[in-house]
Coordinates of C-alpha atoms and ligand atoms in Angstrom, one line a residue:
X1 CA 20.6 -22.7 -18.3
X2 CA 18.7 -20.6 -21.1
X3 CA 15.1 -19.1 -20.7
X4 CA 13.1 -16.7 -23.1
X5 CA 12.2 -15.0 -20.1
X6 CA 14.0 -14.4 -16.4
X7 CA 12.0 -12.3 -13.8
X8 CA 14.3 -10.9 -10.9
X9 CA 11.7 -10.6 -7.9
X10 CA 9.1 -13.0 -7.1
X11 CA 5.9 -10.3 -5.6
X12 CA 3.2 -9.0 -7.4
X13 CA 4.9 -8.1 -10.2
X14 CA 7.2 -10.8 -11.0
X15 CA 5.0 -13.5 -9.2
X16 CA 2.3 -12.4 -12.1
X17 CA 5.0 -11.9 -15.2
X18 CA 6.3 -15.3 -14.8
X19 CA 2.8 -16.6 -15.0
X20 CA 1.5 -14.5 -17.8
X21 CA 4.5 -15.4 -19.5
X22 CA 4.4 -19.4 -18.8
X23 CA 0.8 -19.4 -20.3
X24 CA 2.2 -17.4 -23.4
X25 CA 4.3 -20.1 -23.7
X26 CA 7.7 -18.6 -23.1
X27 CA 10.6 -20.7 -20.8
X28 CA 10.7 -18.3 -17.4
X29 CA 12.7 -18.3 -14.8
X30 CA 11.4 -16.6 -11.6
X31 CA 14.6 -15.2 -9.4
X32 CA 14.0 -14.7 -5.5
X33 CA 16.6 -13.9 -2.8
X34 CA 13.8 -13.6 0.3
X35 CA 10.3 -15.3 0.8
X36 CA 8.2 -16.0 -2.5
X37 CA 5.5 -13.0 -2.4
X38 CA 7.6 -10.3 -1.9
X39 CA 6.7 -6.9 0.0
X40 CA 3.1 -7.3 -0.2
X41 CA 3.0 -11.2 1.2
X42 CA 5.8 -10.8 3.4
X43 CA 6.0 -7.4 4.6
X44 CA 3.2 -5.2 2.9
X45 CA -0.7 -5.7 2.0
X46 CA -1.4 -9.3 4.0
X47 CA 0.1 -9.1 7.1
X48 CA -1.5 -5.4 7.3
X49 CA -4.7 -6.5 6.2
X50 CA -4.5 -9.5 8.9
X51 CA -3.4 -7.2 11.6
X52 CA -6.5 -4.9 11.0
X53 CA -9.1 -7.1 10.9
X54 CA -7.6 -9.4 13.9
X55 CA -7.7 -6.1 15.5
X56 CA -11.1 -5.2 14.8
X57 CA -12.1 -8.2 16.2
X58 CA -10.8 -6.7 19.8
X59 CA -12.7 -3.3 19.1
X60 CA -16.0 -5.6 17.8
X61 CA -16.0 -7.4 21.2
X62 CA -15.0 -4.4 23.5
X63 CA -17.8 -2.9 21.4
X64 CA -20.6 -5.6 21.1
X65 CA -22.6 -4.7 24.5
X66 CA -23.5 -1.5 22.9
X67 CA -25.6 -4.1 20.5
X68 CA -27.3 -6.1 23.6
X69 CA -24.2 -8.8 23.4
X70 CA -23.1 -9.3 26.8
X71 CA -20.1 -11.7 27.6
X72 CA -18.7 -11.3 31.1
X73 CA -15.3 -12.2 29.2
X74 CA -15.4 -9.3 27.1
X75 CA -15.6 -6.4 29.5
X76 CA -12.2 -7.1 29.8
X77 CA -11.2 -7.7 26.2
X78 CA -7.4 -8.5 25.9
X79 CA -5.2 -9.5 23.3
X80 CA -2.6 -12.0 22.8
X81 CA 0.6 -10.4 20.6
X82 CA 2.3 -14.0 19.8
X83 CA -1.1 -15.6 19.6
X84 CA -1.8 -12.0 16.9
X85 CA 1.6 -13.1 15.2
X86 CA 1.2 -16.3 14.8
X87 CA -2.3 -16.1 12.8
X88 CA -0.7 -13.6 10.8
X89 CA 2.0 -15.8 9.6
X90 CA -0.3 -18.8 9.2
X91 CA -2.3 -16.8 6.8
X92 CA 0.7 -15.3 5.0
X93 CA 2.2 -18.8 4.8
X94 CA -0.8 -20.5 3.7
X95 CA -1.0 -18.0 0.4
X96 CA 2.9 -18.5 -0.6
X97 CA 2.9 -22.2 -0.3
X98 CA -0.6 -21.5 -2.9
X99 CA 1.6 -19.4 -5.0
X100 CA 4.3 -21.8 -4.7
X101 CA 2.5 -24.4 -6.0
X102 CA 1.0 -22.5 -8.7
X103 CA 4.7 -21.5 -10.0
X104 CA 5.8 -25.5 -10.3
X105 CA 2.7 -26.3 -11.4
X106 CA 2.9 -23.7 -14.6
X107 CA 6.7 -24.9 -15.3
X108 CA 8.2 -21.9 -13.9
X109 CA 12.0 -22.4 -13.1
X110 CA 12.3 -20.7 -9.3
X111 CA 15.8 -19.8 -8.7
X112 CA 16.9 -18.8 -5.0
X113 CA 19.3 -16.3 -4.9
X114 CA 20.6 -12.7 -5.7
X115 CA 20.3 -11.8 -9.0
X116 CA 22.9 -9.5 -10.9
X117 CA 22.8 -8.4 -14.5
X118 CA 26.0 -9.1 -16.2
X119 CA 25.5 -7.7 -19.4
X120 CA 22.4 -6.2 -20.1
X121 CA 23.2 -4.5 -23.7
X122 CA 23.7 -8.1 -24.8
X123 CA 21.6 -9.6 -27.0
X124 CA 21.7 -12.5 -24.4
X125 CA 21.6 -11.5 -21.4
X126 CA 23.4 -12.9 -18.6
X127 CA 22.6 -12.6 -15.1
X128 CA 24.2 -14.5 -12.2
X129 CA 22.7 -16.0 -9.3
X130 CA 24.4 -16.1 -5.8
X131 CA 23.3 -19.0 -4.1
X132 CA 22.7 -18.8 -0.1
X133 CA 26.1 -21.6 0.1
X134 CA 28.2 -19.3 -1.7
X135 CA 27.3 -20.6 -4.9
X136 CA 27.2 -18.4 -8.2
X137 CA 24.9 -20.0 -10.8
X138 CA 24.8 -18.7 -14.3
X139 CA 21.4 -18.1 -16.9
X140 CA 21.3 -16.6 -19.7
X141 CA 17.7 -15.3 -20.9
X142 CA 16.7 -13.1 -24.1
X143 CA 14.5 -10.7 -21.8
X144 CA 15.0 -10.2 -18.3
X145 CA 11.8 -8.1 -16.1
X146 CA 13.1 -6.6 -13.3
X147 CA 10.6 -6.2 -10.1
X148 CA 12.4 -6.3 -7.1
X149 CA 10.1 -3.7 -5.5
X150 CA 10.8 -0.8 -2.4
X151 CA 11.8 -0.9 0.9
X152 CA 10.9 1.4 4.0
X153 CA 12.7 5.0 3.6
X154 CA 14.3 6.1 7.1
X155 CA 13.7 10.1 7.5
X156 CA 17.4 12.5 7.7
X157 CA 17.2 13.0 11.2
X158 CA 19.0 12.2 14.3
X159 CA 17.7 8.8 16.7
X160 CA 16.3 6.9 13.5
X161 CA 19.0 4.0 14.5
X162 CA 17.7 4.3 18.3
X163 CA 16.3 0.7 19.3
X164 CA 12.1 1.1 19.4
X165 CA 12.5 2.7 15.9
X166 CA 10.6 0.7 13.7
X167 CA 9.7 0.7 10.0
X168 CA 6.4 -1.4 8.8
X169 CA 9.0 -4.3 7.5
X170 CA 10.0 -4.4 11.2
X171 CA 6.5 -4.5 13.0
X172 CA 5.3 -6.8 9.3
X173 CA 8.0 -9.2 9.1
X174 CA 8.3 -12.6 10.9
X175 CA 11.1 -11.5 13.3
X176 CA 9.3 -12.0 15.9
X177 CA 6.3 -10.4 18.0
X178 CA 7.2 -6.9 17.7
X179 CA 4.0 -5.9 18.1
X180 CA 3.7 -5.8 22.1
X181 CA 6.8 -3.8 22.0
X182 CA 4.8 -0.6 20.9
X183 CA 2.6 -0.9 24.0
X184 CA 1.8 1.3 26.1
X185 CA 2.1 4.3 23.4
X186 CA 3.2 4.3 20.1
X187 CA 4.4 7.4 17.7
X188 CA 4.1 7.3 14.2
X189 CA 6.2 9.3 11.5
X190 CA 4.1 9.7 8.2
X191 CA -0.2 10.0 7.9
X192 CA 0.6 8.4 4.7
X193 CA -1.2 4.9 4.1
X194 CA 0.9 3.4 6.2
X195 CA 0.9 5.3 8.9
X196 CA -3.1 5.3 8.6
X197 CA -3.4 1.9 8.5
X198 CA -1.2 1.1 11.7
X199 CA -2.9 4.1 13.8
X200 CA -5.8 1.8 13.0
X201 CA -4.3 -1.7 13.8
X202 CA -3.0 0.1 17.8
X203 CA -5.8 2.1 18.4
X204 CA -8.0 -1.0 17.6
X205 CA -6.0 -3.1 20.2
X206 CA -6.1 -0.4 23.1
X207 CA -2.9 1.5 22.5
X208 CA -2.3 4.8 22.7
X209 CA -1.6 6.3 19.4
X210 CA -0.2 10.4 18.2
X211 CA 0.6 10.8 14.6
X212 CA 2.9 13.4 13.5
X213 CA 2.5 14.5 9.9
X214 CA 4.6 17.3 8.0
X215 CA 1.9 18.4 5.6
X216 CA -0.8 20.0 6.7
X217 CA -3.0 17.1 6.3
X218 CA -3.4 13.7 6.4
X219 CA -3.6 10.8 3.5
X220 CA -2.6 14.3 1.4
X221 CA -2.9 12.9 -1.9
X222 CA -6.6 12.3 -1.7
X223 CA -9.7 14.0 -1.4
X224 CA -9.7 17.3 0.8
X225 CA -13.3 15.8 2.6
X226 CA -11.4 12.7 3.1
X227 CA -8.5 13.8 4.9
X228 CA -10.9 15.8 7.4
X229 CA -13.1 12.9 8.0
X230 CA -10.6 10.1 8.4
X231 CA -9.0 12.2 11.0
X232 CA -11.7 13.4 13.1
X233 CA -12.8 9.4 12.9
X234 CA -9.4 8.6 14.5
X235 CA -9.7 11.5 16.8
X236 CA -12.7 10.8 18.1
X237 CA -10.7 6.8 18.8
X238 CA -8.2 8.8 21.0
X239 CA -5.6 9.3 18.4
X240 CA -3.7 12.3 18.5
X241 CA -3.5 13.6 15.2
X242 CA -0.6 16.6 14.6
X243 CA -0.1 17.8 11.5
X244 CA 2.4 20.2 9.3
X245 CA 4.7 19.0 11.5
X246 CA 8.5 17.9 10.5
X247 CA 10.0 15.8 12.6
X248 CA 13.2 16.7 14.1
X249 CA 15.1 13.6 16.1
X250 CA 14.6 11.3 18.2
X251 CA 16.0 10.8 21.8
X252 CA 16.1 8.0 24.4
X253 CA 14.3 10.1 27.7
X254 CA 12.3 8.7 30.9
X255 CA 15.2 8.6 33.3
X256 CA 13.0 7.3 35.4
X257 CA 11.9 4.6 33.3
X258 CA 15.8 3.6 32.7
X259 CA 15.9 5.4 29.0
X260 CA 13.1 3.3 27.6
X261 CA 11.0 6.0 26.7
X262 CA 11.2 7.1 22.7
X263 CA 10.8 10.8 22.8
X264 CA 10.1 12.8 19.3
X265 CA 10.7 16.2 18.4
X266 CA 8.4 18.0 16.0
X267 CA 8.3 21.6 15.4
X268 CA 4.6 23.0 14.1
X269 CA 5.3 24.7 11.1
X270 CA 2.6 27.5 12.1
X271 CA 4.3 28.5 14.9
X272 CA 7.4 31.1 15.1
X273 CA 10.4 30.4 13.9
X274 CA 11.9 31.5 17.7
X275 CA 9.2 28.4 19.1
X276 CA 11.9 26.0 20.6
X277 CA 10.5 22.4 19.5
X278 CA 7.5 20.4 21.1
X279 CA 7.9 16.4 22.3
X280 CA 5.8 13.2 22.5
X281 CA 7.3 10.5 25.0
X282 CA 6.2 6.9 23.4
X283 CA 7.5 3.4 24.3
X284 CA 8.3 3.0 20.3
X285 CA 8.0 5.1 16.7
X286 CA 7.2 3.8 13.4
X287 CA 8.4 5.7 10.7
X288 CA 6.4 5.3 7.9
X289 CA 7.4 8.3 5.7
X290 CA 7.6 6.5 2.4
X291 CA 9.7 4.1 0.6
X292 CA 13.0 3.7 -1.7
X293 CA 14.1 1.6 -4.2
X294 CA 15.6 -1.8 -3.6
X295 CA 18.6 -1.9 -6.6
X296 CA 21.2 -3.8 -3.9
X297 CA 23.3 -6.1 -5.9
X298 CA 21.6 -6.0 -9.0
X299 CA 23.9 -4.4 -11.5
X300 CA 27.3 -6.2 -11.8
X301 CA 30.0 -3.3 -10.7
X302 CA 31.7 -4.1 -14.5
X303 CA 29.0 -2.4 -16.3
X304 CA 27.6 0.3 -14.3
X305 CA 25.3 3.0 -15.3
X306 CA 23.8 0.7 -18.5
X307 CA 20.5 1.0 -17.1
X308 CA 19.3 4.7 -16.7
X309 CA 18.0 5.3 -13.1
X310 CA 15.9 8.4 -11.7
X311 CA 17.8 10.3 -9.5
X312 CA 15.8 8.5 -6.5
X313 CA 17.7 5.2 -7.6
X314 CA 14.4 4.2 -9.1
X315 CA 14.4 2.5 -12.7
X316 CA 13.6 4.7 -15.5
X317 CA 10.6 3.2 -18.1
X318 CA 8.9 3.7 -21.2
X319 CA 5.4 3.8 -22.0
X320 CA 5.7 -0.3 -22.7
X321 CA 7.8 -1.2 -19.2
X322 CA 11.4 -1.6 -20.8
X323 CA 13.9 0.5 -19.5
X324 CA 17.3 2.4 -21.5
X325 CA 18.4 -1.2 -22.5
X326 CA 16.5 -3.9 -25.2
X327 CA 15.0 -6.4 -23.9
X328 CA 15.2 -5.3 -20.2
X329 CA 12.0 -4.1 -18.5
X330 CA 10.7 -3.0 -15.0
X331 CA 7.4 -3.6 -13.3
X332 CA 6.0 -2.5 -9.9
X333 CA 7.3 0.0 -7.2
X334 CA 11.0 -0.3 -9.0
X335 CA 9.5 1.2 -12.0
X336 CA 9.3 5.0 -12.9
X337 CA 7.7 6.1 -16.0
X338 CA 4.2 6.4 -17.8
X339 CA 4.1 2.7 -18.6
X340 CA 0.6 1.9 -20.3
X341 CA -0.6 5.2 -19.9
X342 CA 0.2 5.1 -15.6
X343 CA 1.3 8.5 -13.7
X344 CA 5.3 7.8 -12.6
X345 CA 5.3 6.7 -9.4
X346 CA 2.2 4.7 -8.1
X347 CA 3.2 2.2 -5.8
X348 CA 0.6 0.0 -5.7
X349 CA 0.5 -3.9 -5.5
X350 CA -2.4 -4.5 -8.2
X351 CA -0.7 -1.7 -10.2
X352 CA 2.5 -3.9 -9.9
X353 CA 0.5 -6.5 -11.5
X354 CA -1.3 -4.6 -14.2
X355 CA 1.9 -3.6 -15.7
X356 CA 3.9 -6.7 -15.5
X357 CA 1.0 -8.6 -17.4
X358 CA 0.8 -6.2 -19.8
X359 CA 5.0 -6.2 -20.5
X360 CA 4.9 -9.9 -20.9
X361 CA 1.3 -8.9 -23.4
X362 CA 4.0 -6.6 -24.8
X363 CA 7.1 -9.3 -25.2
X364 CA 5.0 -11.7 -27.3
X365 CA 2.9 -9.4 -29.8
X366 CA -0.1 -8.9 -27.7
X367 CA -1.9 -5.4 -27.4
X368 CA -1.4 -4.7 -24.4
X369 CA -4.4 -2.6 -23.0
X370 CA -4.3 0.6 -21.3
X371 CA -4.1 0.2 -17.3
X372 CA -7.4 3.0 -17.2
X373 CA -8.6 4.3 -13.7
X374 CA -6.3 2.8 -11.0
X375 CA -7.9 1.9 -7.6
X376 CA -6.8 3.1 -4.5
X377 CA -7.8 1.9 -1.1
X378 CA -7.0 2.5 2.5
X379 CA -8.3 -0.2 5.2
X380 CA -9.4 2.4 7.9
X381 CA -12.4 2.1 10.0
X382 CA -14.8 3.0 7.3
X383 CA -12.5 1.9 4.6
X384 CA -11.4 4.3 1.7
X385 CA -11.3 3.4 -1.7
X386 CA -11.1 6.1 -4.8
X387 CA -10.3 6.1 -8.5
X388 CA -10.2 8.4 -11.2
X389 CA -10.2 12.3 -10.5
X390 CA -11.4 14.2 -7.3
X391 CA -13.1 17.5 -7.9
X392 CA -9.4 19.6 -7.4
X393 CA -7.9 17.4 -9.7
X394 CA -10.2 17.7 -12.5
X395 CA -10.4 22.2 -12.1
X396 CA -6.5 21.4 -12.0
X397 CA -6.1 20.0 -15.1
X398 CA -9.0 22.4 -16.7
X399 CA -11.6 19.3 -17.0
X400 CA -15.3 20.8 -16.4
X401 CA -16.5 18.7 -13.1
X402 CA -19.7 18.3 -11.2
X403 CA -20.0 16.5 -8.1
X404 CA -22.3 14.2 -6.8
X405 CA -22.7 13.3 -2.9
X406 CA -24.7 10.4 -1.2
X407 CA -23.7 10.0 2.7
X408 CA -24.6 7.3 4.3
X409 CA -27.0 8.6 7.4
X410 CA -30.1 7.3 5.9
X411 CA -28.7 4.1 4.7
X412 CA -29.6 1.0 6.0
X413 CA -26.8 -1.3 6.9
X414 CA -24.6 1.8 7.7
X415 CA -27.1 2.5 10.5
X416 CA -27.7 -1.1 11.9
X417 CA -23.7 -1.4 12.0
X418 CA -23.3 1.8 13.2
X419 CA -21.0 3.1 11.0
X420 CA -19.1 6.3 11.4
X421 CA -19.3 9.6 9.3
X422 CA -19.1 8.5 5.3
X423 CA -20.0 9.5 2.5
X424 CA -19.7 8.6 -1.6
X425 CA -18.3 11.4 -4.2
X426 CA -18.6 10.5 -7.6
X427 CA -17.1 13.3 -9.9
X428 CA -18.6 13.6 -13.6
X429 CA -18.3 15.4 -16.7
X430 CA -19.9 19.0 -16.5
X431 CA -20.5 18.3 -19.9
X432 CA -21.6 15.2 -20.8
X433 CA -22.0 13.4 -17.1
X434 CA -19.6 10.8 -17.5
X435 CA -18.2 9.4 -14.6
X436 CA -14.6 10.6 -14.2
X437 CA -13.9 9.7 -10.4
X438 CA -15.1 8.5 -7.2
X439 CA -14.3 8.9 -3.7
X440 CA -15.7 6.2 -1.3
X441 CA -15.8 6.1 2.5
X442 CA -17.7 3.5 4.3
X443 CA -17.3 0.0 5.0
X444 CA -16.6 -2.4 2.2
X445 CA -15.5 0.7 0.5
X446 CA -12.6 -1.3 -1.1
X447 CA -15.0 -4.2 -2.7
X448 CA -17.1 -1.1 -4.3
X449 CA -14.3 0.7 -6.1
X450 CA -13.8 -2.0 -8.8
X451 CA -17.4 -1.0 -10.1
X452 CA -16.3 2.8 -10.0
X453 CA -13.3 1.6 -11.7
X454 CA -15.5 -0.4 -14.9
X455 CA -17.9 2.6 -15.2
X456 CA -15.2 5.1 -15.6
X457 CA -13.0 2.9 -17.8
X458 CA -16.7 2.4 -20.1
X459 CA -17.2 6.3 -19.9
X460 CA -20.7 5.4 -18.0
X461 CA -23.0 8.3 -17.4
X462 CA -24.9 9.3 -14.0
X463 CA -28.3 8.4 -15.7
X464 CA -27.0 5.3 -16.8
X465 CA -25.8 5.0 -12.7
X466 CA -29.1 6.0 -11.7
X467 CA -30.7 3.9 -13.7
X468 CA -29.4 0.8 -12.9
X469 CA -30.8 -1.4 -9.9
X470 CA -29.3 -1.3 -6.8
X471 CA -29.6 -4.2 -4.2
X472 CA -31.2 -3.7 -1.0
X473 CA -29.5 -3.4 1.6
X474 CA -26.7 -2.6 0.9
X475 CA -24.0 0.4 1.4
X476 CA -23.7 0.7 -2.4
X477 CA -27.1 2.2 -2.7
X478 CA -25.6 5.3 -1.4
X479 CA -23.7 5.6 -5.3
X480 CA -27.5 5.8 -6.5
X481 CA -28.0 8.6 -4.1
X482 CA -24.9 10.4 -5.6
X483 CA -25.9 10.0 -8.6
X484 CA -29.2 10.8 -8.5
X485 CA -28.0 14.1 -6.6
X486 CA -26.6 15.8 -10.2
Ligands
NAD1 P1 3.3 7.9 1.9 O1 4.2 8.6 0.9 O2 2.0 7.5 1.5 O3 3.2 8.8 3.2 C1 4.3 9.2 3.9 C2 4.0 10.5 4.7 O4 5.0 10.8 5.6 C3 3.7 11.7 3.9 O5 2.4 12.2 4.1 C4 4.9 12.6 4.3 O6 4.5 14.0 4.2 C5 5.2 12.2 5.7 N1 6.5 12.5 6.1 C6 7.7 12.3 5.4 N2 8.8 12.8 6.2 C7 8.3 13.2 7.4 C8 8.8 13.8 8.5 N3 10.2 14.0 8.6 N4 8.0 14.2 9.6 C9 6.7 14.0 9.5 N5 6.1 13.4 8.4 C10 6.8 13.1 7.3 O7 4.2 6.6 2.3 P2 3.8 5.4 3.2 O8 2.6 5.6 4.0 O9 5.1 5.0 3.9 O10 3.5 4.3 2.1 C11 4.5 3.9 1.1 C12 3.8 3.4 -0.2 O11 3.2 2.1 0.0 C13 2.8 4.4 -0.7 O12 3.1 4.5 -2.1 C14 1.5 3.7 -0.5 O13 0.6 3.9 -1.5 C15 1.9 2.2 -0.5 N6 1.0 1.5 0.4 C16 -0.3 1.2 -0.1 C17 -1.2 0.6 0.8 C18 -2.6 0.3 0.3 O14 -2.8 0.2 -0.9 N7 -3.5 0.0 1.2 C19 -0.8 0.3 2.1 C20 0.4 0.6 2.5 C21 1.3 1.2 1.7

């Protein structure tokens, strides 16, 4: 078989390449060894996002007699873990048989299988296909994009094989209803995204929670304000938030429980070096401490090395998505480099997408356009969405910033649903007052950031912000306030 165009990797990335490239006109095959959808359908973005707002649904009807609601049934609000997992995957299975069908019906070729690249210097290239049977199928293509995406990074310490120890793919996945095995308490490595969103998800559905964090705060790559109020929101939920603290192993303990208990050792990195380490007993851990490339199988042993790799295993890239070799490219969490004007390393579905549209833009003579301010969200309770620079960011790399702040006390449907703590940030030029960032935390925070996104990306000012009309009611109002405020 003979394509102009073979995708290895069939989530946002590929699933989006193969498409792009279809309506371009190009012959595609799409190559995927696991579920259509990838990390993000599978075991990333949907199944999270249905586990947090199923579980918000407990903490709505614990919560709903605050609001006059009574319902004899909910003073004892319980949850169902198989009924919880099999929503999820009714929702998750709903989407890929969409995507499915939207693959045969653009003439995309859908191989299943494990891809490897025979040759990549070739003109041609040749990559083989191992069927599930045994089977090795050959197809040649003259560009292959490779997205085959990241998979949950265990941490170099002692337990991490222990049964309890989970990553998300584990808890995400369709193995089964893991869920109810994290019950009574659960401990979580990492106050990453990950580990934000699933403190979240168990607090929501009554579970004890304690996350331990080596840097001394957490969701560290954003806003200072941010960190401080996410925490204290989760705090204040009876999470137990410990931070700048590495973990050290893990150990089966509770003799009395017949080993069952999880326990993890942490040691603060305030405290003296002499300060024998501190514990947290939990029935299971989820480390979620980052990700690492997923490269298994890809590259035929014959011609190793053709493809230059970071020293992470990642793939290296250029500023247009090809990697060391012609004709080869890489897209999504696999990738590293500046593609289309991106910082190395975002791993980010939509960013996934953006660039593997913009390679197949690329492939067939298209300009491709600049990916501009990227979008990053976090589904807490209030949600977090930002783009563009925060106010360190901007004295970091010399830019003259001025901040503007609306919070959310006076706003209307923040007070009728009770909202917690939030607040808006938008970060302009000293200069001329052009939007360069936003931070946004309240509900709905991540349906608000694409406007922050268009603004910056049309270099809009804060009286062109303030200017504009602003529905009523609504939590966006609070961006006039901000901007009104410099
Ligand atoms: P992350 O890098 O965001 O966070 C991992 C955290 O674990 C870091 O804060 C790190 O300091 C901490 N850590 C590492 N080793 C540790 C140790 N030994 N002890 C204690 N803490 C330790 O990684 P993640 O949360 O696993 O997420 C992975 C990727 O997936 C990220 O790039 C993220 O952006 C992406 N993601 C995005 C979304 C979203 O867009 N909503 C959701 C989930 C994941």
């Amino acid at each position: 078989m003979e394509f102009d165009f073979l995708v290895i990797g069939s989530g946002p990335a590929g699933y989006a390449a193969s498409i792009r490239a279809r309506k371009a006109g190009l012959s595609v095959c799409l190559v995927e060894k696991n579920m259509v959808g990838g990390v993000c359908l599978n075991r990333g973005c949907i199944p999270t996002k249905a586990l947090l707002y199923y579980s918000s649904l407990r903490l709505k009807a614990a919560e709903a007699a605050l609001f006059g609601v009574h319902d004899a049934a909910a003073s004892a609000v319980s949850f169902d873990s198989t009924e919880v997992q099999r929503r999820k995957l009714e929702a998750v299975d709903a989407i890929r048989a969409n995507q499915i069908a939207f693959i045969e019906k653009c003439g995309i070729t859908l191989e299943r299988g494990i891809a490897r690249i025979e040759n990549a210097g070739a003109e041609d290239k040749t990559v083989s296909i191992a069927g599930a049977d045994g089977t090795r199928k050959i197809v040649r293509a003259k560009r292959v994009l490779i997205a085959t995406g990241t998979k949950p990074a265990l941490i170099p310490v002692a337990g991490c094989e222990l049964d309890g120890v989970f990553t998300s793919d584990d808890l995400l996945g369709d193995n089964g209803p893991l869920l109810e095995k994290c019950f009574p308490k659960l401990t979580i490595i990492g106050g990453g995204v990950i580990g934000m969103e699933f403190a979240g998800i168990y607090s929501n559905l009554g579970g004890e929670v304690a996350v331990i964090e080596a840097l001394p705060r957490v969701l560290a790559n954003m806003d200072r304000e941010i960190s401080q109020t996410i925490a204290m929101s989760l705090k204040k939920r009876g999470v137990n938030i410990i931070t700048n603290a590495p973990v050290e192993k893990f150990e089966k303990t509770g003799a009395r429980s017949g080993g069952r208990e999880l326990s993890c050792f942490f040691r603060k990195k305030t405290d003296p070096p002499e300060t024998p380490p501190q514990s947290i007993a939990s029935s299971a851990v989820l480390i979620a401490a980052g990700r690492k490339p997923e490269t298994a199988g890809l590259f035929s042993p014959d011609s190793p090395g053709a493809i230059a790799l970071t020293e992470r295993g990642y793939i290296r890239v250029n500023e247009a998505g090809m990697t060391s070799v012609a004709g080869v490219y890489a897209a999504g969490d696999i990738a590293w480099g500046a593609a289309f004007g991106m910082s190395a390393g975002i791993q980010l579905a939509h960013t996934a997408t953006a660039q593997a549209e913009r390679i197949v833009d690329h492939i067939v003579g298209k300009t491709a356009a600049p990916l501009g301010a990227i979008p990053s969200c976090v589904y807490t309770a209030p949600e977090i969405a930002c783009a563009g620079l925060t106010a360190d960011e901007a004295k970091e790399r010399g830019v003259p910033a001025i901040v503007g702040k609306g919070v959310f006390g006076g706003n209307g449907r923040a007070v009728i649903e009770h909202q917690e703590r939030s607040f808006v940030k938008l970060v302009f030029h000293a200069e001329t007052k052009v939007l360069i960032g936003a931070q946004i935390m309240c509900n709905h925070a991540t349906d608000i950031v694409p406007w922050a996104v268009q603004c910056i990306n049309a270099g809009i000012t804060a009286e062109q912000i303030r200017n504009s009309v602003f529905a009523h009611p609504t939590y966006a109002e609070t961006i006039a306030q901000a901007a009104e405020s410099v």
